[in-house]
PDB file of C-alpha atoms in Angstrom:
ATOM      1  CA  GLN G   1     113.446  -0.413  88.184  1.00  0.00           C
ATOM      2  CA  LYS G   2     114.827  -2.553  85.374  1.00  0.00           C
ATOM      3  CA  GLU G   3     117.773  -0.912  83.674  1.00  0.00           C
ATOM      4  CA  VAL G   4     120.007  -1.232  80.671  1.00  0.00           C
ATOM      5  CA  GLU G   5     123.285   0.638  80.951  1.00  0.00           C
ATOM      6  CA  GLN G   6     125.550   1.800  78.177  1.00  0.00           C
ATOM      7  CA  ASN G   7     128.523   4.129  78.130  1.00  0.00           C
ATOM      8  CA  SER G   8     127.278   7.234  76.329  1.00  0.00           C
ATOM      9  CA  GLY G   9     130.631   7.861  74.660  1.00  0.00           C
ATOM     10  CA  PRO G  10     131.607   9.172  72.282  1.00  0.00           C
ATOM     11  CA  LEU G  11     133.793   6.184  71.531  1.00  0.00           C
ATOM     12  CA  SER G  12     136.414   7.100  68.967  1.00  0.00           C
ATOM     13  CA  VAL G  13     137.984   4.281  66.941  1.00  0.00           C
ATOM     14  CA  PRO G  14     140.445   4.481  64.016  1.00  0.00           C
ATOM     15  CA  GLU G  15     139.242   3.216  60.665  1.00  0.00           C
ATOM     16  CA  GLY G  16     140.037  -0.466  60.215  1.00  0.00           C
ATOM     17  CA  ALA G  17     140.199  -1.182  63.960  1.00  0.00           C
ATOM     18  CA  ILE G  18     137.740  -3.162  66.102  1.00  0.00           C
ATOM     19  CA  ALA G  19     135.024  -1.164  67.840  1.00  0.00           C
ATOM     20  CA  SER G  20     133.751  -2.714  71.067  1.00  0.00           C
ATOM     21  CA  LEU G  21     130.417  -1.601  72.513  1.00  0.00           C
ATOM     22  CA  ASN G  22     129.158  -2.839  75.855  1.00  0.00           C
ATOM     23  CA  CYS G  23     125.821  -3.050  77.608  1.00  0.00           C
ATOM     24  CA  THR G  24     124.782  -4.346  81.037  1.00  0.00           C
ATOM     25  CA  TYR G  25     121.275  -5.156  82.208  1.00  0.00           C
ATOM     26  CA  SER G  26     119.626  -5.649  85.567  1.00  0.00           C
ATOM     27  CA  ASP G  27     116.849  -8.204  84.965  1.00  0.00           C
ATOM     28  CA  ARG G  28     118.272 -11.732  85.254  1.00  0.00           C
ATOM     29  CA  GLY G  29     115.135 -13.112  83.615  1.00  0.00           C
ATOM     30  CA  SER G  30     115.840 -11.328  80.323  1.00  0.00           C
ATOM     31  CA  GLN G  31     115.942 -13.658  77.332  1.00  0.00           C
ATOM     32  CA  SER G  32     116.264 -11.552  74.180  1.00  0.00           C
ATOM     33  CA  PHE G  33     118.907  -8.972  73.386  1.00  0.00           C
ATOM     34  CA  PHE G  34     119.157  -6.580  70.487  1.00  0.00           C
ATOM     35  CA  TRP G  35     121.550  -4.061  69.016  1.00  0.00           C
ATOM     36  CA  TYR G  36     120.188  -1.183  66.972  1.00  0.00           C
ATOM     37  CA  ARG G  37     122.094   1.393  64.987  1.00  0.00           C
ATOM     38  CA  GLN G  38     120.785   4.933  64.677  1.00  0.00           C
ATOM     39  CA  TYR G  39     122.271   7.463  62.316  1.00  0.00           C
ATOM     40  CA  SER G  40     121.799  11.111  63.171  1.00  0.00           C
ATOM     41  CA  GLY G  41     118.307  12.241  62.199  1.00  0.00           C
ATOM     42  CA  LYS G  42     117.203   8.723  61.310  1.00  0.00           C
ATOM     43  CA  SER G  43     115.234   6.025  63.115  1.00  0.00           C
ATOM     44  CA  PRO G  44     116.882   3.009  64.779  1.00  0.00           C
ATOM     45  CA  GLU G  45     117.486  -0.087  62.667  1.00  0.00           C
ATOM     46  CA  LEU G  46     118.024  -3.600  63.988  1.00  0.00           C
ATOM     47  CA  ILE G  47     121.492  -4.962  63.256  1.00  0.00           C
ATOM     48  CA  MET G  48     121.864  -7.935  65.620  1.00  0.00           C
ATOM     49  CA  SER G  49     119.795 -10.089  67.912  1.00  0.00           C
ATOM     50  CA  ILE G  50     121.096 -12.735  70.314  1.00  0.00           C
ATOM     51  CA  TYR G  51     119.286 -15.119  72.629  1.00  0.00           C
ATOM     52  CA  SER G  52     121.829 -17.610  74.031  1.00  0.00           C
ATOM     53  CA  ASN G  53     125.215 -17.330  75.704  1.00  0.00           C
ATOM     54  CA  GLY G  54     128.200 -17.028  73.428  1.00  0.00           C
ATOM     55  CA  ASP G  55     128.959 -15.281  70.177  1.00  0.00           C
ATOM     56  CA  LYS G  56     126.831 -14.646  67.130  1.00  0.00           C
ATOM     57  CA  GLU G  57     128.506 -13.375  63.990  1.00  0.00           C
ATOM     58  CA  ASP G  58     126.988 -11.574  61.018  1.00  0.00           C
ATOM     59  CA  GLY G  59     129.480 -10.154  58.578  1.00  0.00           C
ATOM     60  CA  ARG G  60     131.662  -7.605  60.354  1.00  0.00           C
ATOM     61  CA  PHE G  61     129.407  -7.657  63.412  1.00  0.00           C
ATOM     62  CA  THR G  62     129.670 -10.029  66.375  1.00  0.00           C
ATOM     63  CA  ALA G  63     127.272  -9.969  69.305  1.00  0.00           C
ATOM     64  CA  GLN G  64     128.415 -11.555  72.562  1.00  0.00           C
ATOM     65  CA  LEU G  65     126.138 -12.527  75.426  1.00  0.00           C
ATOM     66  CA  ASN G  66     127.073 -13.519  78.972  1.00  0.00           C
ATOM     67  CA  LYS G  67     123.923 -14.061  81.032  1.00  0.00           C
ATOM     68  CA  ALA G  68     125.827 -14.945  84.210  1.00  0.00           C
ATOM     69  CA  SER G  69     127.536 -11.549  84.163  1.00  0.00           C
ATOM     70  CA  GLN G  70     124.502  -9.838  82.654  1.00  0.00           C
ATOM     71  CA  TYR G  71     126.258  -8.146  79.820  1.00  0.00           C
ATOM     72  CA  VAL G  72     125.978  -8.091  76.078  1.00  0.00           C
ATOM     73  CA  SER G  73     128.493  -6.587  73.709  1.00  0.00           C
ATOM     74  CA  LEU G  74     128.810  -5.739  70.046  1.00  0.00           C
ATOM     75  CA  LEU G  75     132.081  -5.947  68.154  1.00  0.00           C
ATOM     76  CA  ILE G  76     132.517  -4.251  64.804  1.00  0.00           C
ATOM     77  CA  ARG G  77     135.548  -5.477  62.874  1.00  0.00           C
ATOM     78  CA  ASP G  78     137.309  -3.455  60.186  1.00  0.00           C
ATOM     79  CA  SER G  79     135.432  -0.323  61.280  1.00  0.00           C
ATOM     80  CA  GLN G  80     134.392   2.033  58.509  1.00  0.00           C
ATOM     81  CA  PRO G  81     133.440   5.727  58.670  1.00  0.00           C
ATOM     82  CA  SER G  82     129.917   4.634  57.700  1.00  0.00           C
ATOM     83  CA  ASP G  83     129.718   2.782  61.030  1.00  0.00           C
ATOM     84  CA  SER G  84     129.721   6.149  62.822  1.00  0.00           C
ATOM     85  CA  ALA G  85     126.355   6.237  64.561  1.00  0.00           C
ATOM     86  CA  THR G  86     124.708   5.776  67.927  1.00  0.00           C
ATOM     87  CA  TYR G  87     124.340   2.144  68.937  1.00  0.00           C
ATOM     88  CA  LEU G  88     121.379   1.262  71.130  1.00  0.00           C
ATOM     89  CA  CYS G  89     121.205  -1.858  73.264  1.00  0.00           C
ATOM     90  CA  ALA G  90     117.706  -3.204  73.949  1.00  0.00           C
ATOM     91  CA  VAL G  91     116.779  -6.039  76.294  1.00  0.00           C
ATOM     92  CA  MET G  92     113.452  -7.842  76.454  1.00  0.00           C
ATOM     93  CA  ASP G  93     112.780  -8.401  80.131  1.00  0.00           C
ATOM     94  CA  SER G  94     110.925 -11.203  81.879  1.00  0.00           C
ATOM     95  CA  ASN G  95     107.626  -9.332  81.288  1.00  0.00           C
ATOM     96  CA  TYR G  96     108.308  -9.195  77.532  1.00  0.00           C
ATOM     97  CA  GLN G  97     108.862  -5.445  77.707  1.00  0.00           C
ATOM     98  CA  LEU G  98     111.717  -3.967  75.714  1.00  0.00           C
ATOM     99  CA  ILE G  99     114.073  -1.923  77.903  1.00  0.00           C
ATOM    100  CA  TRP G 100     116.424   0.450  76.087  1.00  0.00           C
ATOM    101  CA  GLY G 101     119.844   1.739  76.907  1.00  0.00           C
ATOM    102  CA  ALA G 102     120.593   5.402  76.248  1.00  0.00           C
ATOM    103  CA  GLY G 103     123.012   4.501  73.444  1.00  0.00           C
ATOM    104  CA  THR G 104     126.717   4.795  72.738  1.00  0.00           C
ATOM    105  CA  LYS G 105     127.893   7.279  70.139  1.00  0.00           C
ATOM    106  CA  LEU G 106     130.578   5.706  67.966  1.00  0.00           C
ATOM    107  CA  ILE G 107     132.920   7.800  65.830  1.00  0.00           C
ATOM    108  CA  ILE G 108     135.165   6.098  63.293  1.00  0.00           C
ATOM    109  CA  LYS G 109     138.114   8.324  62.391  1.00  0.00           C
ATOM    110  CA  PRO G 110     139.496   7.977  58.835  1.00  0.00           C
TER     111      PRO G 110
ATOM    112  CA  LYS Y   1     107.154  -5.340  51.519  1.00  0.00           C
ATOM    113  CA  ALA Y   2     106.203  -1.881  52.760  1.00  0.00           C
ATOM    114  CA  GLY Y   3     107.859  -0.706  55.960  1.00  0.00           C
ATOM    115  CA  VAL Y   4     106.365   1.079  58.923  1.00  0.00           C
ATOM    116  CA  THR Y   5     104.691   4.284  57.798  1.00  0.00           C
ATOM    117  CA  GLN Y   6     104.280   7.263  60.087  1.00  0.00           C
ATOM    118  CA  THR Y   7     102.358  10.386  59.242  1.00  0.00           C
ATOM    119  CA  PRO Y   8     102.870  13.250  59.262  1.00  0.00           C
ATOM    120  CA  ARG Y   9     106.664  13.552  59.123  1.00  0.00           C
ATOM    121  CA  TYR Y  10     106.731  17.009  60.650  1.00  0.00           C
ATOM    122  CA  LEU Y  11     104.309  18.967  62.795  1.00  0.00           C
ATOM    123  CA  ILE Y  12     104.369  22.376  64.387  1.00  0.00           C
ATOM    124  CA  LYS Y  13     101.758  22.987  67.060  1.00  0.00           C
ATOM    125  CA  THR Y  14     101.037  25.677  69.591  1.00  0.00           C
ATOM    126  CA  ARG Y  15     101.159  25.072  73.314  1.00  0.00           C
ATOM    127  CA  GLY Y  16      97.768  23.930  74.573  1.00  0.00           C
ATOM    128  CA  GLN Y  17      96.693  22.329  71.312  1.00  0.00           C
ATOM    129  CA  GLN Y  18      96.287  18.628  70.767  1.00  0.00           C
ATOM    130  CA  VAL Y  19      97.839  16.409  68.121  1.00  0.00           C
ATOM    131  CA  THR Y  20      97.211  12.980  66.614  1.00  0.00           C
ATOM    132  CA  LEU Y  21      99.976  10.929  65.055  1.00  0.00           C
ATOM    133  CA  SER Y  22      99.427   7.888  62.874  1.00  0.00           C
ATOM    134  CA  CYS Y  23     101.356   4.672  62.358  1.00  0.00           C
ATOM    135  CA  SER Y  24     100.742   1.901  59.846  1.00  0.00           C
ATOM    136  CA  PRO Y  25     102.745  -1.207  60.752  1.00  0.00           C
ATOM    137  CA  ILE Y  26     104.279  -3.732  58.412  1.00  0.00           C
ATOM    138  CA  SER Y  27     101.585  -5.957  56.960  1.00  0.00           C
ATOM    139  CA  GLY Y  28     100.974  -8.879  59.295  1.00  0.00           C
ATOM    140  CA  HIS Y  29     102.544  -7.199  62.324  1.00  0.00           C
ATOM    141  CA  ARG Y  30     100.107  -7.032  65.213  1.00  0.00           C
ATOM    142  CA  SER Y  31     102.287  -5.289  67.781  1.00  0.00           C
ATOM    143  CA  VAL Y  32     102.814  -1.548  67.626  1.00  0.00           C
ATOM    144  CA  SER Y  33     104.928   0.397  70.100  1.00  0.00           C
ATOM    145  CA  TRP Y  34     105.363   4.137  70.451  1.00  0.00           C
ATOM    146  CA  TYR Y  35     108.467   5.946  71.675  1.00  0.00           C
ATOM    147  CA  GLN Y  36     109.449   9.510  72.376  1.00  0.00           C
ATOM    148  CA  GLN Y  37     113.030  10.450  71.595  1.00  0.00           C
ATOM    149  CA  THR Y  38     114.726  13.628  72.724  1.00  0.00           C
ATOM    150  CA  PRO Y  39     118.447  14.450  72.653  1.00  0.00           C
ATOM    151  CA  GLY Y  40     118.802  14.393  76.398  1.00  0.00           C
ATOM    152  CA  GLN Y  41     116.513  11.469  77.275  1.00  0.00           C
ATOM    153  CA  GLY Y  42     117.075   8.880  74.579  1.00  0.00           C
ATOM    154  CA  LEU Y  43     114.257   6.500  73.674  1.00  0.00           C
ATOM    155  CA  GLN Y  44     111.382   6.685  76.133  1.00  0.00           C
ATOM    156  CA  PHE Y  45     108.677   4.023  75.894  1.00  0.00           C
ATOM    157  CA  LEU Y  46     105.126   5.358  75.658  1.00  0.00           C
ATOM    158  CA  PHE Y  47     102.922   2.302  75.103  1.00  0.00           C
ATOM    159  CA  GLU Y  48     102.506  -0.914  73.195  1.00  0.00           C
ATOM    160  CA  TYR Y  49      99.408  -2.249  71.515  1.00  0.00           C
ATOM    161  CA  PHE Y  50      98.728  -5.790  70.432  1.00  0.00           C
ATOM    162  CA  SER Y  51      95.519  -6.834  68.725  1.00  0.00           C
ATOM    163  CA  GLU Y  52      93.787  -3.563  69.690  1.00  0.00           C
ATOM    164  CA  THR Y  53      94.704  -3.944  73.389  1.00  0.00           C
ATOM    165  CA  GLN Y  54      97.222  -1.866  75.282  1.00  0.00           C
ATOM    166  CA  ARG Y  55      99.741  -4.401  76.531  1.00  0.00           C
ATOM    167  CA  ASN Y  56     102.317  -2.166  78.197  1.00  0.00           C
ATOM    168  CA  LYS Y  57     102.491   1.458  79.200  1.00  0.00           C
ATOM    169  CA  GLY Y  58     105.410   3.706  80.056  1.00  0.00           C
ATOM    170  CA  ASN Y  59     105.611   6.485  82.622  1.00  0.00           C
ATOM    171  CA  PHE Y  60     103.981   9.305  80.726  1.00  0.00           C
ATOM    172  CA  PRO Y  61     101.114  11.515  81.913  1.00  0.00           C
ATOM    173  CA  GLY Y  62      97.545  10.836  80.887  1.00  0.00           C
ATOM    174  CA  ARG Y  63      97.787  13.537  78.207  1.00  0.00           C
ATOM    175  CA  PHE Y  64      99.438  10.853  76.102  1.00  0.00           C
ATOM    176  CA  SER Y  65      97.031   8.226  74.830  1.00  0.00           C
ATOM    177  CA  GLY Y  66      96.837   5.767  72.017  1.00  0.00           C
ATOM    178  CA  ARG Y  67      94.729   3.209  70.307  1.00  0.00           C
ATOM    179  CA  GLN Y  68      94.992   0.462  67.755  1.00  0.00           C
ATOM    180  CA  PHE Y  69      92.469  -0.422  65.112  1.00  0.00           C
ATOM    181  CA  SER Y  70      91.423  -3.836  63.833  1.00  0.00           C
ATOM    182  CA  ASN Y  71      93.785  -3.472  60.848  1.00  0.00           C
ATOM    183  CA  SER Y  72      96.670  -2.934  63.329  1.00  0.00           C
ATOM    184  CA  ARG Y  73      97.082   0.724  62.414  1.00  0.00           C
ATOM    185  CA  SER Y  74      97.704   2.797  65.496  1.00  0.00           C
ATOM    186  CA  GLU Y  75      97.277   6.397  66.532  1.00  0.00           C
ATOM    187  CA  MET Y  76      98.666   8.313  69.448  1.00  0.00           C
ATOM    188  CA  ASN Y  77      97.190  11.504  70.768  1.00  0.00           C
ATOM    189  CA  VAL Y  78      98.744  14.176  72.898  1.00  0.00           C
ATOM    190  CA  SER Y  79      96.399  16.706  74.461  1.00  0.00           C
ATOM    191  CA  THR Y  80      97.194  20.090  75.987  1.00  0.00           C
ATOM    192  CA  LEU Y  81     100.613  20.234  74.393  1.00  0.00           C
ATOM    193  CA  GLU Y  82     103.549  21.556  76.369  1.00  0.00           C
ATOM    194  CA  LEU Y  83     106.870  22.889  75.101  1.00  0.00           C
ATOM    195  CA  GLY Y  84     108.568  19.812  76.568  1.00  0.00           C
ATOM    196  CA  ASP Y  85     106.557  17.554  74.273  1.00  0.00           C
ATOM    197  CA  SER Y  86     108.730  18.665  71.361  1.00  0.00           C
ATOM    198  CA  ALA Y  87     110.444  15.466  70.261  1.00  0.00           C
ATOM    199  CA  LEU Y  88     110.753  12.797  67.642  1.00  0.00           C
ATOM    200  CA  TYR Y  89     107.928  10.283  68.042  1.00  0.00           C
ATOM    201  CA  LEU Y  90     108.760   6.848  66.754  1.00  0.00           C
ATOM    202  CA  CYS Y  91     106.482   3.953  66.053  1.00  0.00           C
ATOM    203  CA  ALA Y  92     107.798   0.396  65.830  1.00  0.00           C
ATOM    204  CA  SER Y  93     106.034  -2.763  64.765  1.00  0.00           C
ATOM    205  CA  SER Y  94     106.723  -6.403  65.434  1.00  0.00           C
ATOM    206  CA  SER Y  95     105.204  -9.704  64.394  1.00  0.00           C
ATOM    207  CA  GLY Y  96     105.907 -11.033  67.865  1.00  0.00           C
ATOM    208  CA  GLN Y  97     107.732 -13.959  66.307  1.00  0.00           C
ATOM    209  CA  ALA Y  98     110.578 -12.504  64.289  1.00  0.00           C
ATOM    210  CA  PRO Y  99     113.299 -10.803  66.339  1.00  0.00           C
ATOM    211  CA  GLY Y 100     113.171  -7.146  67.229  1.00  0.00           C
ATOM    212  CA  TYR Y 101     111.141  -4.207  66.070  1.00  0.00           C
ATOM    213  CA  THR Y 102     111.071  -2.275  62.822  1.00  0.00           C
ATOM    214  CA  PHE Y 103     110.846   1.463  63.244  1.00  0.00           C
ATOM    215  CA  GLY Y 104     109.097   4.028  61.113  1.00  0.00           C
ATOM    216  CA  SER Y 105     110.813   7.258  60.079  1.00  0.00           C
ATOM    217  CA  GLY Y 106     109.160   9.113  62.920  1.00  0.00           C
ATOM    218  CA  THR Y 107     107.121  12.253  63.351  1.00  0.00           C
ATOM    219  CA  ARG Y 108     109.044  15.297  64.495  1.00  0.00           C
ATOM    220  CA  LEU Y 109     106.769  17.398  66.658  1.00  0.00           C
ATOM    221  CA  THR Y 110     107.665  20.958  67.533  1.00  0.00           C
ATOM    222  CA  VAL Y 111     105.568  22.786  70.109  1.00  0.00           C
ATOM    223  CA  VAL Y 112     105.879  26.570  70.085  1.00  0.00           C
TER     224      VAL Y 112
END
């Protein structure tokens, strides 16, 4: 059973600090990794994708991938209250099927 | 560019009835996936269609079925509804080339 694991949280971070969200996956053949943000009552929206080891930055967001350790993380710098949401990690496995984590609820405290 | 359109937005059905949900993907997207989301279970994969063929299927009973038309629009059907089928049903489309999926706003189904 291929799995993607995330800490369900809630993760509480002060405004202006760095929020760090982590995700581990079981299928070593996975090649594509995604972070989605889902506000309460809304549908998920793609915020980052990463395919190779290392860091990928987009504005305040940085995705980090370590295939040897089978983890992917998302850093949010200068966290804002509007970043409060559930963050879903999704991994495309070796069969090109998207496997989802259960999500981490992030709360940014003003 | 229009996004993924799901209809209807809300549905209330009685146990034992059947329901059909519709999804129109982004123009040019040939892959459509369906998900069930409940507070306790997160996103559960139902099935994926690509060019009118079911490419992947999740672990749901046969009461859940779907299809895709030649214009890439997709429908999912749930027969003999149960109370536990109450959930948000999300459709997502992908071009298969650009990264990730784009989700529709979902259909919230309530079974009473």
